Protein backbone atom coordinates (compact mmCIF):
# COMPACT_ATOMS: atom_id res chain seq x y z
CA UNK A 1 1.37 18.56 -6.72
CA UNK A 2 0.19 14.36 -6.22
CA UNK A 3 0.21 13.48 -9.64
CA UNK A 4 -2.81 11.01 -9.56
CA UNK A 5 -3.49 8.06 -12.25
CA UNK A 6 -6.97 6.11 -12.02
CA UNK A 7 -7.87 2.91 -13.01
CA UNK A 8 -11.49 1.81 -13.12
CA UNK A 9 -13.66 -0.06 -15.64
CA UNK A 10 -16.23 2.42 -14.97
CA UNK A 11 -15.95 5.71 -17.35
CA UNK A 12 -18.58 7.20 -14.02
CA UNK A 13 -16.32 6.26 -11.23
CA UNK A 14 -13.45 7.51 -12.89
CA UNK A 15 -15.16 11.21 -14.06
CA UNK A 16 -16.35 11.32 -10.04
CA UNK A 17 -12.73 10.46 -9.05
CA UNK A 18 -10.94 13.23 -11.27
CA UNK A 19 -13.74 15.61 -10.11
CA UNK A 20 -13.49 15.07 -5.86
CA UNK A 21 -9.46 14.87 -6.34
CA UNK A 22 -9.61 17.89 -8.59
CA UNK A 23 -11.00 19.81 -6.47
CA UNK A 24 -8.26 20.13 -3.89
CA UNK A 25 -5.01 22.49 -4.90
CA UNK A 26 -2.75 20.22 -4.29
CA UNK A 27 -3.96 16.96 -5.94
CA UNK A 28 -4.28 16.37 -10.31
CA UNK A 29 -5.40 13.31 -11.96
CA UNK A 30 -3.14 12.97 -14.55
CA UNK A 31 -4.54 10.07 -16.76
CA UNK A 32 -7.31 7.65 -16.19
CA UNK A 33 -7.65 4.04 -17.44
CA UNK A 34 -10.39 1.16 -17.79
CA UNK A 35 -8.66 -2.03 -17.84
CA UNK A 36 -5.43 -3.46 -15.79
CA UNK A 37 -3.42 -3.61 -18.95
CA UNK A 38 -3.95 0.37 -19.78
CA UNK A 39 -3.23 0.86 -16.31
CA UNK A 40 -0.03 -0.39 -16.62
CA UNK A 41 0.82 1.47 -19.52
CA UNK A 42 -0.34 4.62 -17.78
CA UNK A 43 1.71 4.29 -15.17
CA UNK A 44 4.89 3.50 -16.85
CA UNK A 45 4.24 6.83 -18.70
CA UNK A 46 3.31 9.50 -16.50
CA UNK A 47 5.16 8.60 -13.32
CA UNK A 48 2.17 9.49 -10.86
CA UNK A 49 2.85 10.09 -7.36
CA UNK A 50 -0.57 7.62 -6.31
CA UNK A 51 -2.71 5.22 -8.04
CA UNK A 52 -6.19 4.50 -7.24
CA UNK A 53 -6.77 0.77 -8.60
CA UNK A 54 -9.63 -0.93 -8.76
CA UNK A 55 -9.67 -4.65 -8.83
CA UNK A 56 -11.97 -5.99 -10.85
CA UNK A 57 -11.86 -5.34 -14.33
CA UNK A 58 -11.93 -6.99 -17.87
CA UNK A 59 -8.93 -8.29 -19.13
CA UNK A 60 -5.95 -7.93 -16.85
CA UNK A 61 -7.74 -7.49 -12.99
CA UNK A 62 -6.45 -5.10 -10.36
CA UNK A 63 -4.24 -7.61 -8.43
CA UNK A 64 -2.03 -8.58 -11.52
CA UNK A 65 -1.80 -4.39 -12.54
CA UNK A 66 -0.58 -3.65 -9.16
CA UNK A 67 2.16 -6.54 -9.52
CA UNK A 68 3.51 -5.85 -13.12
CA UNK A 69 5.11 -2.01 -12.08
CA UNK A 70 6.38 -3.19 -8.66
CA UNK A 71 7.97 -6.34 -10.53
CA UNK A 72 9.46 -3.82 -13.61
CA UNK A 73 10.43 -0.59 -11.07
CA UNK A 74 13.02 -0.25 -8.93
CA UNK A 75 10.67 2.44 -7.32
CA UNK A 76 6.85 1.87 -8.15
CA UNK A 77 4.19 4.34 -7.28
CA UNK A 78 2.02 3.60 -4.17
CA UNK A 79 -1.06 1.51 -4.91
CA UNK A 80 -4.40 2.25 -3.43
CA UNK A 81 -6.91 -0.74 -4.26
CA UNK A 82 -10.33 1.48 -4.38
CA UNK A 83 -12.78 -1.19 -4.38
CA UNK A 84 -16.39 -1.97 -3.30
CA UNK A 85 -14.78 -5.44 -2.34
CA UNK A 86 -13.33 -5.98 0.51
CA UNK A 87 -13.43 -9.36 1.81
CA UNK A 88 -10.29 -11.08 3.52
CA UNK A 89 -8.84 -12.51 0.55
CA UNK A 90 -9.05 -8.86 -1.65
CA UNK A 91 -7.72 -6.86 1.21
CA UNK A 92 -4.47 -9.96 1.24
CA UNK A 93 -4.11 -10.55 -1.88
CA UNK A 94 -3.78 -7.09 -2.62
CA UNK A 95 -1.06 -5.67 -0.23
CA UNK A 96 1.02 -9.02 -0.97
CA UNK A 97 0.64 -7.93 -4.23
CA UNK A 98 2.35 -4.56 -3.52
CA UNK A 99 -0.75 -2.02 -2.53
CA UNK A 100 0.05 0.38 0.06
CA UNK A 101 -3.59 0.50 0.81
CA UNK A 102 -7.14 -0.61 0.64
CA UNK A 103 -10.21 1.96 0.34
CA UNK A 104 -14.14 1.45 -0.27
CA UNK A 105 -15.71 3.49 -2.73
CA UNK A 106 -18.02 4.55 -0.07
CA UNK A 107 -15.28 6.79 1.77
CA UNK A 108 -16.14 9.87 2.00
CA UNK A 109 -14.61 12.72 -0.35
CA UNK A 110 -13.30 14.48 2.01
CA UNK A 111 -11.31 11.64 3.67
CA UNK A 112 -10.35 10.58 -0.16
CA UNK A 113 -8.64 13.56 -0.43
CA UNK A 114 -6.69 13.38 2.93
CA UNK A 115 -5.76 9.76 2.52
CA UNK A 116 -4.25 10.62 -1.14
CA UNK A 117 -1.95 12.80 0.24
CA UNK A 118 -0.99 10.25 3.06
CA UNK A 119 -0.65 7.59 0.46
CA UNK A 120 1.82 9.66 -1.54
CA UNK A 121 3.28 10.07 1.36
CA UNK A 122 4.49 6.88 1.45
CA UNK A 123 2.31 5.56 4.63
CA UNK A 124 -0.35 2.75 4.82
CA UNK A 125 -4.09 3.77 4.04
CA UNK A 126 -6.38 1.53 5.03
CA UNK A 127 -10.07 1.46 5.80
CA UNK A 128 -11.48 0.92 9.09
CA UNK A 129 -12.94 -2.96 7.81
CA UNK A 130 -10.16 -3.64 5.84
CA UNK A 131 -7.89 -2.90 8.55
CA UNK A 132 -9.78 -4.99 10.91
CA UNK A 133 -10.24 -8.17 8.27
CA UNK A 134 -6.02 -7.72 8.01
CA UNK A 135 -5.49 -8.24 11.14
CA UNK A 136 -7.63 -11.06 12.02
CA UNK A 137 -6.67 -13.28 8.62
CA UNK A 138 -3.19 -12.35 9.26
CA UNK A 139 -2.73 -13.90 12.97
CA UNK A 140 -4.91 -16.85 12.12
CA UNK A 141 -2.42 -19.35 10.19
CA UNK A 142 -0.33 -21.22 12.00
CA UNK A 143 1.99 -21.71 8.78
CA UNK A 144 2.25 -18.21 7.72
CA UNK A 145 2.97 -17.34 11.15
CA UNK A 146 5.93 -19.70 10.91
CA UNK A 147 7.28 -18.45 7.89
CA UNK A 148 6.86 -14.99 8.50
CA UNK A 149 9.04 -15.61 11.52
CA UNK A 150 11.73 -17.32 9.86
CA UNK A 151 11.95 -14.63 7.18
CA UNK A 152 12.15 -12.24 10.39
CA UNK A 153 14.83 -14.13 11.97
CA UNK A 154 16.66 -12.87 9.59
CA UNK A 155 16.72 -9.35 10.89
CA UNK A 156 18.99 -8.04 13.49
CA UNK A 157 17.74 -6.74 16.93
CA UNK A 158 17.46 -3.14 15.80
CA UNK A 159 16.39 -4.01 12.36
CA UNK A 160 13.33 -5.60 14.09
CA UNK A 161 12.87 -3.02 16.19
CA UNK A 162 12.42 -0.80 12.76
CA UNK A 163 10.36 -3.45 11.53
CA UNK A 164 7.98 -3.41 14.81
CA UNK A 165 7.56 0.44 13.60
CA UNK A 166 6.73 -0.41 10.68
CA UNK A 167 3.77 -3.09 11.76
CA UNK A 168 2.27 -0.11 13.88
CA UNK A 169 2.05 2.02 10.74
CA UNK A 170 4.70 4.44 12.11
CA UNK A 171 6.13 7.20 10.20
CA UNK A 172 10.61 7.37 10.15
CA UNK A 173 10.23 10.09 12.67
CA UNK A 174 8.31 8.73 15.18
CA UNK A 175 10.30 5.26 15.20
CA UNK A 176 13.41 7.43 15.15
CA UNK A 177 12.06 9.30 18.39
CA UNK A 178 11.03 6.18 20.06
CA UNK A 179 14.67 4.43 19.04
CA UNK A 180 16.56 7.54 19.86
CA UNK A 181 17.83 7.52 16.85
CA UNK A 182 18.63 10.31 13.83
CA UNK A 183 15.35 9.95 11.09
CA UNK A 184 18.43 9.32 8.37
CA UNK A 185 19.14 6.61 10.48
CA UNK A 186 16.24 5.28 10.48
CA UNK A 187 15.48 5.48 6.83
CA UNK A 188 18.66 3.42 6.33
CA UNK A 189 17.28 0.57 8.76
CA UNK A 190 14.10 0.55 6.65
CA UNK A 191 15.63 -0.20 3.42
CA UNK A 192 18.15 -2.81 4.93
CA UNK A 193 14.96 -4.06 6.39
CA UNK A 194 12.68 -4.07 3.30
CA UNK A 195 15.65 -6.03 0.85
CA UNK A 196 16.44 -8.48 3.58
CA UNK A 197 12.45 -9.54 4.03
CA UNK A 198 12.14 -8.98 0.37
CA UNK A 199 9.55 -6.44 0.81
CA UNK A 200 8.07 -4.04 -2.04
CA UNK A 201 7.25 -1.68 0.46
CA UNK A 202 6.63 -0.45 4.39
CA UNK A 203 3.43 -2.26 3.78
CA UNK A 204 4.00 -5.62 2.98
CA UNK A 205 7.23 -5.35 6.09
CA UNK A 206 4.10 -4.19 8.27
CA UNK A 207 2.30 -7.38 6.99
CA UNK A 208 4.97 -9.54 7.59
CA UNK A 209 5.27 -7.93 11.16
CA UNK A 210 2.08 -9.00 12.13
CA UNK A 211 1.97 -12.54 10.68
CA UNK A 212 5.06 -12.74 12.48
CA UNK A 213 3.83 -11.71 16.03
CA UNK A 214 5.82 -9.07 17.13
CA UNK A 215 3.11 -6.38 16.72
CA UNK A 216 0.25 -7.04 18.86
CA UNK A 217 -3.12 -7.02 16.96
């Protein structure tokens, strides 16, 4: 089973949430929450699998609920921001944060469900604007484009290689095929990869690929 928790101000949103994701086999919301802070706590207790977040809420917001479990966990949950937001500096803001993704509320149930199980997964969901507002904020700054590269310098060949994978959204086994390399392997470069850049997650390394320039947008 993906052990769901959801976090939305609105009691409506959530109820519609648990119902769409409840209706798969596979999928159970295990607790729901209406502010960033009782997200948190919801998260530290039941250990889900995926967490839809949205970011705007009273109190504590979205961004800061996302960053308080990746800061405390050695292993946090992937973070899907589930917004009707999502202007440059959400869909940024967010995956530095430590998201793994960035939804609309307008997606469609069906592709909710699907991209729930991707998420848990451990791969990149992202919708179709986001993606494209990503890409063009994140090859725009000179500066971060410098930094990025310095903090990929860092990297040996291979490990860039891995990282280049991991700015294309590829899954272990597909960079591992296009390496020639085992999938273990591989999985070893990515975690070298992810402490050396400082990374939370594949995410944020496929963010830093692109501000870096070695993925083409």
């Amino acid at each position: 089973m993906v052990r769901v928790v959801v976090v939305d101000d609105e009691a409506m949103v959530c109820g519609f949430l648990r119902t769409i994701l409840g209706s798969a086999d596979d999928i159970e919301v295990v607790a729901e929450a209406h502010d960033g802070a009782a997200g948190v706590e919801a998260v530290l207790r039941h250990r889900p699998d995926v967490v839809l977040m949205d970011l705007r809420m009273p109190g504590m917001d979205g961004i800061t609920a996302i960053e308080r479990p990746a800061r405390r966990e050695a292993q946090p949950p992937p973070v899907v921001v589930l917004t009707t937001f999502d202007a440059d500096q959400y869909v940024l803001r967010a995956l530095r944060a430590g998201a793994t993704g960035f939804l609309v509320k307008s997606t469609p149930p069906e592709e909710l469900i699907g991209l729930v199980r991707v998420a848990a997964e451990g791969h990149t969901v992202l919708s179709p604007a986001a993606a494209r507002r990503l890409i063009a904020a994140s090859t725009d700054g000179l500066s971060a484009r410098g930094h990025a590269r310095e903090r990929v310098a860092l990297l040996t060949e291979r490990e860039t290689e891995v990282l280049a994978g991991l700015g294309e959204g590829l899954s272990n086994a597909r960079i591992a095929a296009r390496l020639h390399l085992s999938e273990a392997t591989v999985k070893g470069y990515v975690s070298r990869t992810l402490d050396k850049l400082d990374c939370a997650n594949r995410t944020q390394a496929g963010l830093l690929a692109h501000e870096a320039g070695i993925v083409a947008a």
